[in-house]
Coordinates of C-alpha atoms in Angstrom, one line a residue:
M1 CA 74.4 18.1 -50.7
G2 CA 70.8 17.0 -51.2
I3 CA 69.3 15.2 -54.3
F4 CA 67.9 18.4 -55.8
D5 CA 71.2 20.3 -55.3
K6 CA 72.9 17.5 -57.1
L7 CA 70.4 17.6 -59.9
F8 CA 70.0 21.3 -60.3
G9 CA 73.1 22.8 -58.7
K10 CA 72.9 25.1 -55.6
K11 CA 71.2 27.9 -57.6
G12 CA 68.8 25.6 -59.4
V13 CA 70.6 25.9 -62.7
N14 CA 70.3 23.0 -65.2
R15 CA 74.0 22.1 -65.8
D16 CA 73.5 19.2 -68.3
T17 CA 72.2 19.0 -71.8
D18 CA 68.8 17.3 -72.2
L19 CA 70.4 14.2 -73.8
Q20 CA 72.8 13.9 -70.9
I21 CA 69.8 14.0 -68.6
I22 CA 68.1 11.2 -70.6
K23 CA 71.2 9.1 -69.9
Q24 CA 70.8 9.9 -66.2
L25 CA 67.2 8.9 -66.4
E26 CA 68.0 5.6 -68.1
K27 CA 70.3 4.8 -65.2
E28 CA 67.6 5.7 -62.7
I29 CA 64.9 3.6 -64.3
G30 CA 67.1 0.8 -65.5
I31 CA 66.0 0.7 -69.2
E32 CA 67.3 2.3 -72.4
L33 CA 65.1 5.0 -73.9
T34 CA 64.8 5.5 -77.7
E35 CA 64.0 8.7 -79.6
I36 CA 60.5 8.6 -81.0
K37 CA 60.4 10.1 -84.6
G38 CA 56.7 9.7 -85.3
E39 CA 53.6 10.3 -83.1
M40 CA 53.8 9.3 -79.5
D41 CA 50.9 7.0 -78.8
R42 CA 49.5 5.6 -75.5
Y43 CA 51.9 2.6 -75.5
S44 CA 55.1 4.6 -76.2
T45 CA 58.2 4.6 -74.1
G46 CA 60.8 7.1 -75.2
Y47 CA 61.3 10.8 -75.9
K48 CA 61.0 13.4 -78.6
T49 CA 63.4 16.2 -79.3
D50 CA 63.2 19.5 -81.2
S51 CA 65.7 20.9 -83.7
N52 CA 67.9 22.1 -80.9
Q53 CA 68.1 18.6 -79.3
K54 CA 65.9 19.8 -76.4
V55 CA 63.7 17.0 -75.1
T56 CA 60.1 18.2 -75.5
A57 CA 58.1 15.0 -74.8
L58 CA 58.7 12.0 -72.7
A59 CA 56.6 8.8 -72.3
L60 CA 57.1 5.9 -69.9
Y61 CA 54.8 2.9 -70.1
L62 CA 54.9 -0.3 -68.0
V63 CA 58.2 0.7 -66.3
Q64 CA 57.8 -0.5 -62.7
L65 CA 59.0 2.4 -60.6
K66 CA 56.7 3.4 -57.7
E67 CA 58.7 6.6 -57.2
F68 CA 58.9 9.6 -59.6
P69 CA 62.2 9.6 -61.5
Q70 CA 64.1 12.6 -60.3
A71 CA 66.0 13.2 -63.5
I72 CA 62.7 14.1 -65.2
L73 CA 62.6 17.3 -63.1
Q74 CA 65.7 18.6 -65.0
L75 CA 63.9 18.3 -68.4
E76 CA 62.6 21.9 -68.2
N77 CA 61.8 22.0 -72.0
L78 CA 59.2 19.3 -71.7
T79 CA 55.8 20.2 -73.1
K80 CA 54.3 16.7 -72.9
L81 CA 54.8 14.1 -70.2
K82 CA 53.1 10.7 -70.3
L83 CA 53.5 8.3 -67.3
R84 CA 51.3 5.2 -67.8
S85 CA 51.1 2.1 -65.7
I86 CA 54.3 2.6 -63.8
R87 CA 52.9 2.2 -60.3
L88 CA 53.4 5.8 -59.2
T89 CA 52.0 6.6 -55.8
S90 CA 52.7 10.3 -55.7
L91 CA 54.0 13.2 -57.7
P92 CA 56.8 15.4 -56.2
K93 CA 56.0 19.0 -55.4
E94 CA 59.1 19.8 -57.5
I95 CA 57.0 18.9 -60.6
S96 CA 56.3 22.6 -60.5
R97 CA 59.7 23.1 -62.1
L98 CA 58.3 21.8 -65.4
T99 CA 56.6 25.1 -66.3
N100 CA 56.6 24.5 -70.0
L101 CA 54.3 21.5 -69.7
T102 CA 51.1 21.8 -71.7
E103 CA 50.0 18.1 -71.5
L104 CA 50.4 15.9 -68.4
Y105 CA 49.1 12.3 -68.5
V106 CA 49.3 10.1 -65.4
Y107 CA 47.3 7.0 -66.4
N108 CA 46.7 3.8 -64.5
N109 CA 48.9 4.6 -61.5
D110 CA 48.3 4.7 -57.7
L111 CA 48.2 8.4 -57.0
T112 CA 46.2 9.1 -53.8
S113 CA 46.6 12.9 -54.0
L114 CA 48.1 15.7 -56.0
P115 CA 50.6 18.2 -54.7
K116 CA 49.2 21.7 -54.5
E117 CA 52.3 22.8 -56.4
I118 CA 50.8 21.3 -59.5
S119 CA 48.9 24.6 -59.7
Q120 CA 52.2 26.3 -60.8
L121 CA 52.0 24.4 -64.2
T122 CA 49.9 27.2 -65.6
N123 CA 50.6 26.4 -69.2
L124 CA 48.8 23.0 -68.9
T125 CA 46.0 22.7 -71.4
R126 CA 45.4 19.0 -70.8
L127 CA 45.5 17.1 -67.5
E128 CA 44.7 13.4 -67.7
L129 CA 44.5 11.4 -64.4
Y130 CA 42.6 8.4 -65.5
G131 CA 42.8 5.3 -63.3
N132 CA 44.3 6.4 -60.0
Q133 CA 43.2 6.5 -56.4
L134 CA 42.4 10.1 -56.0
T135 CA 39.7 10.9 -53.4
S136 CA 39.9 14.6 -53.7
L137 CA 41.5 17.4 -55.8
P138 CA 43.5 20.3 -54.3
K139 CA 41.6 23.6 -54.4
E140 CA 44.7 25.1 -56.0
I141 CA 43.8 23.3 -59.2
S142 CA 41.7 26.4 -59.9
R143 CA 44.9 28.2 -61.0
L144 CA 45.2 26.0 -64.1
T145 CA 43.1 28.4 -66.0
N146 CA 44.4 27.3 -69.4
L147 CA 43.1 23.8 -69.1
T148 CA 40.8 22.7 -71.8
V149 CA 40.6 19.0 -71.0
L150 CA 40.4 17.5 -67.5
N151 CA 40.1 13.7 -67.2
L152 CA 39.4 12.2 -63.8
I153 CA 37.8 8.9 -64.9
Y154 CA 38.2 5.9 -62.6
N155 CA 39.2 7.7 -59.4
P156 CA 37.3 7.3 -56.1
L157 CA 36.5 11.0 -56.0
T158 CA 33.6 11.8 -53.7
S159 CA 33.2 15.4 -54.7
L160 CA 34.5 18.0 -57.1
P161 CA 35.8 21.2 -55.5
K162 CA 33.8 24.3 -56.1
E163 CA 37.0 26.0 -57.2
I164 CA 36.8 23.9 -60.4
S165 CA 34.5 26.7 -61.5
Q166 CA 37.5 28.9 -62.2
L167 CA 38.7 26.6 -65.0
T168 CA 36.7 28.6 -67.4
N169 CA 38.5 27.5 -70.6
L170 CA 37.5 23.8 -70.0
T171 CA 35.8 22.3 -73.0
E172 CA 35.8 18.7 -71.9
L173 CA 35.4 17.4 -68.3
Y174 CA 35.5 13.6 -67.8
S175 CA 34.5 12.6 -64.2
S176 CA 32.9 9.2 -64.8
A177 CA 33.4 6.1 -62.7
N178 CA 34.0 8.3 -59.6
Q179 CA 31.9 8.2 -56.4
L180 CA 30.2 11.6 -56.8
T181 CA 26.9 12.0 -55.0
S182 CA 26.4 15.6 -56.0
L183 CA 27.8 18.4 -58.1
P184 CA 28.7 21.9 -57.0
K185 CA 26.3 24.4 -58.4
E186 CA 29.4 26.4 -59.4
I187 CA 30.0 24.0 -62.2
S188 CA 27.6 26.3 -64.1
Q189 CA 30.5 28.7 -64.6
L190 CA 32.2 26.3 -67.0
T191 CA 30.3 27.8 -69.9
N192 CA 32.8 26.7 -72.5
L193 CA 32.1 23.0 -71.8
T194 CA 31.1 21.0 -74.8
V195 CA 31.5 17.5 -73.3
L196 CA 30.6 16.6 -69.7
N197 CA 30.8 13.0 -68.7
L198 CA 29.4 12.1 -65.2
S199 CA 28.3 8.5 -65.9
D200 CA 28.8 5.7 -63.4
N201 CA 28.6 7.8 -60.2
Q202 CA 26.1 8.0 -57.4
L203 CA 24.4 11.3 -58.3
T204 CA 20.9 11.6 -57.0
S205 CA 20.1 15.0 -58.4
L206 CA 21.6 17.7 -60.7
P207 CA 21.8 21.4 -59.9
K208 CA 19.3 23.5 -61.9
E209 CA 22.3 25.7 -62.7
I210 CA 23.5 23.1 -65.1
S211 CA 21.2 24.7 -67.6
R212 CA 23.8 27.5 -68.0
L213 CA 26.1 25.2 -69.8
T214 CA 24.6 26.1 -73.1
N215 CA 27.5 25.0 -75.2
L216 CA 27.2 21.4 -74.2
T217 CA 26.9 19.0 -77.1
K218 CA 27.4 15.8 -75.1
L219 CA 26.1 15.1 -71.6
Y220 CA 26.6 11.6 -70.1
L221 CA 24.6 10.8 -67.0
S222 CA 24.1 7.0 -67.3
D223 CA 24.4 4.7 -64.3
N224 CA 23.6 7.1 -61.6
Q225 CA 20.8 7.3 -59.1
L226 CA 18.8 10.2 -60.7
T227 CA 15.1 10.1 -60.0
S228 CA 14.5 13.4 -61.8
L229 CA 16.0 15.9 -64.1
P230 CA 15.7 19.7 -63.5
K231 CA 13.2 21.1 -66.0
E232 CA 15.9 23.8 -66.8
I233 CA 17.9 21.1 -68.5
S234 CA 15.6 21.6 -71.6
R235 CA 17.5 24.8 -72.2
L236 CA 20.5 22.8 -73.4
T237 CA 19.4 23.0 -76.9
N238 CA 22.9 22.2 -78.4
L239 CA 22.9 18.7 -77.0
T240 CA 23.4 16.0 -79.6
V241 CA 24.0 13.3 -77.0
L242 CA 22.1 13.0 -73.7
D243 CA 22.7 9.6 -72.1
V244 CA 20.5 9.0 -69.0
R245 CA 20.3 5.2 -69.3
R246 CA 20.1 3.1 -66.2
N247 CA 18.8 5.7 -63.8
P248 CA 15.6 5.3 -61.8
L249 CA 14.0 8.3 -63.5
K250 CA 10.4 9.3 -62.7
Q251 CA 10.4 12.9 -63.9
P252 CA 10.6 12.7 -66.8
P253 CA 10.1 9.0 -67.2
S254 CA 13.1 7.1 -68.6
E255 CA 11.3 6.3 -71.8
I256 CA 10.9 10.0 -72.4
A257 CA 14.3 11.1 -71.3
E258 CA 16.1 8.5 -73.4
K259 CA 14.5 10.1 -76.5
G260 CA 16.7 13.2 -76.1
I261 CA 16.5 16.8 -75.3
D262 CA 13.5 17.7 -77.6
A263 CA 11.4 15.0 -75.9
I264 CA 12.4 16.3 -72.5
H265 CA 11.6 19.9 -73.5
D266 CA 8.1 18.8 -74.7
Y267 CA 7.5 16.9 -71.5
F268 CA 8.2 19.8 -69.3
K269 CA 6.3 22.2 -71.6
S270 CA 3.1 20.1 -71.5

């Protein structure tokens, strides 16, 4: 009998209560977990339960594991999972069992790729992958159509898949401190975006289609290699923050661009 048959039974049925599963998890990771009564912050280690003693949230911080704890895969009532600084190198494809997840945080680990099965977590609204070693995203990520926040900061990503355009409920996309040299023009389909952070990349240009993101209020482009901005960017009239510092801008000149969208609009109109 394989590991997953032992955990789930031959028919995939969860045979243990959630609190029994927590005991299994404690044995697997070698530490005792406490129930968190208040808010679960970024440094938490423990779990939260609902009125029926179902485990709905789990956080592991600074637990040195390297491998994904298999007992977690039995906690099918989880809506929030936070795995921070635990040296994970991969997520199992069986993470797709956690179909009630709405928030998944895998911070400061060593992930080099995501399983395409992550696309089955269709209730996810928040996916935070800050500080890993991801060089690409699976195109199947496009199925996570309920995502509102996607955080990819501090990953060596060289490109964003054009399929990202199907995440039409995204309001915040953080892709700073990557290794992006260009953006897919399809990014223009993310029309609900209010925050787009592309700072600290290697972008040399922006697609003119970025002008369709008319709900943007914050656009961060600092520390790239931009020599010009498309004149269409002046259509982003809802911007309250436009950060273009530390770019070799010539059109418009840096001193104009750094004054904000109104100055850019006036520059291109003149």
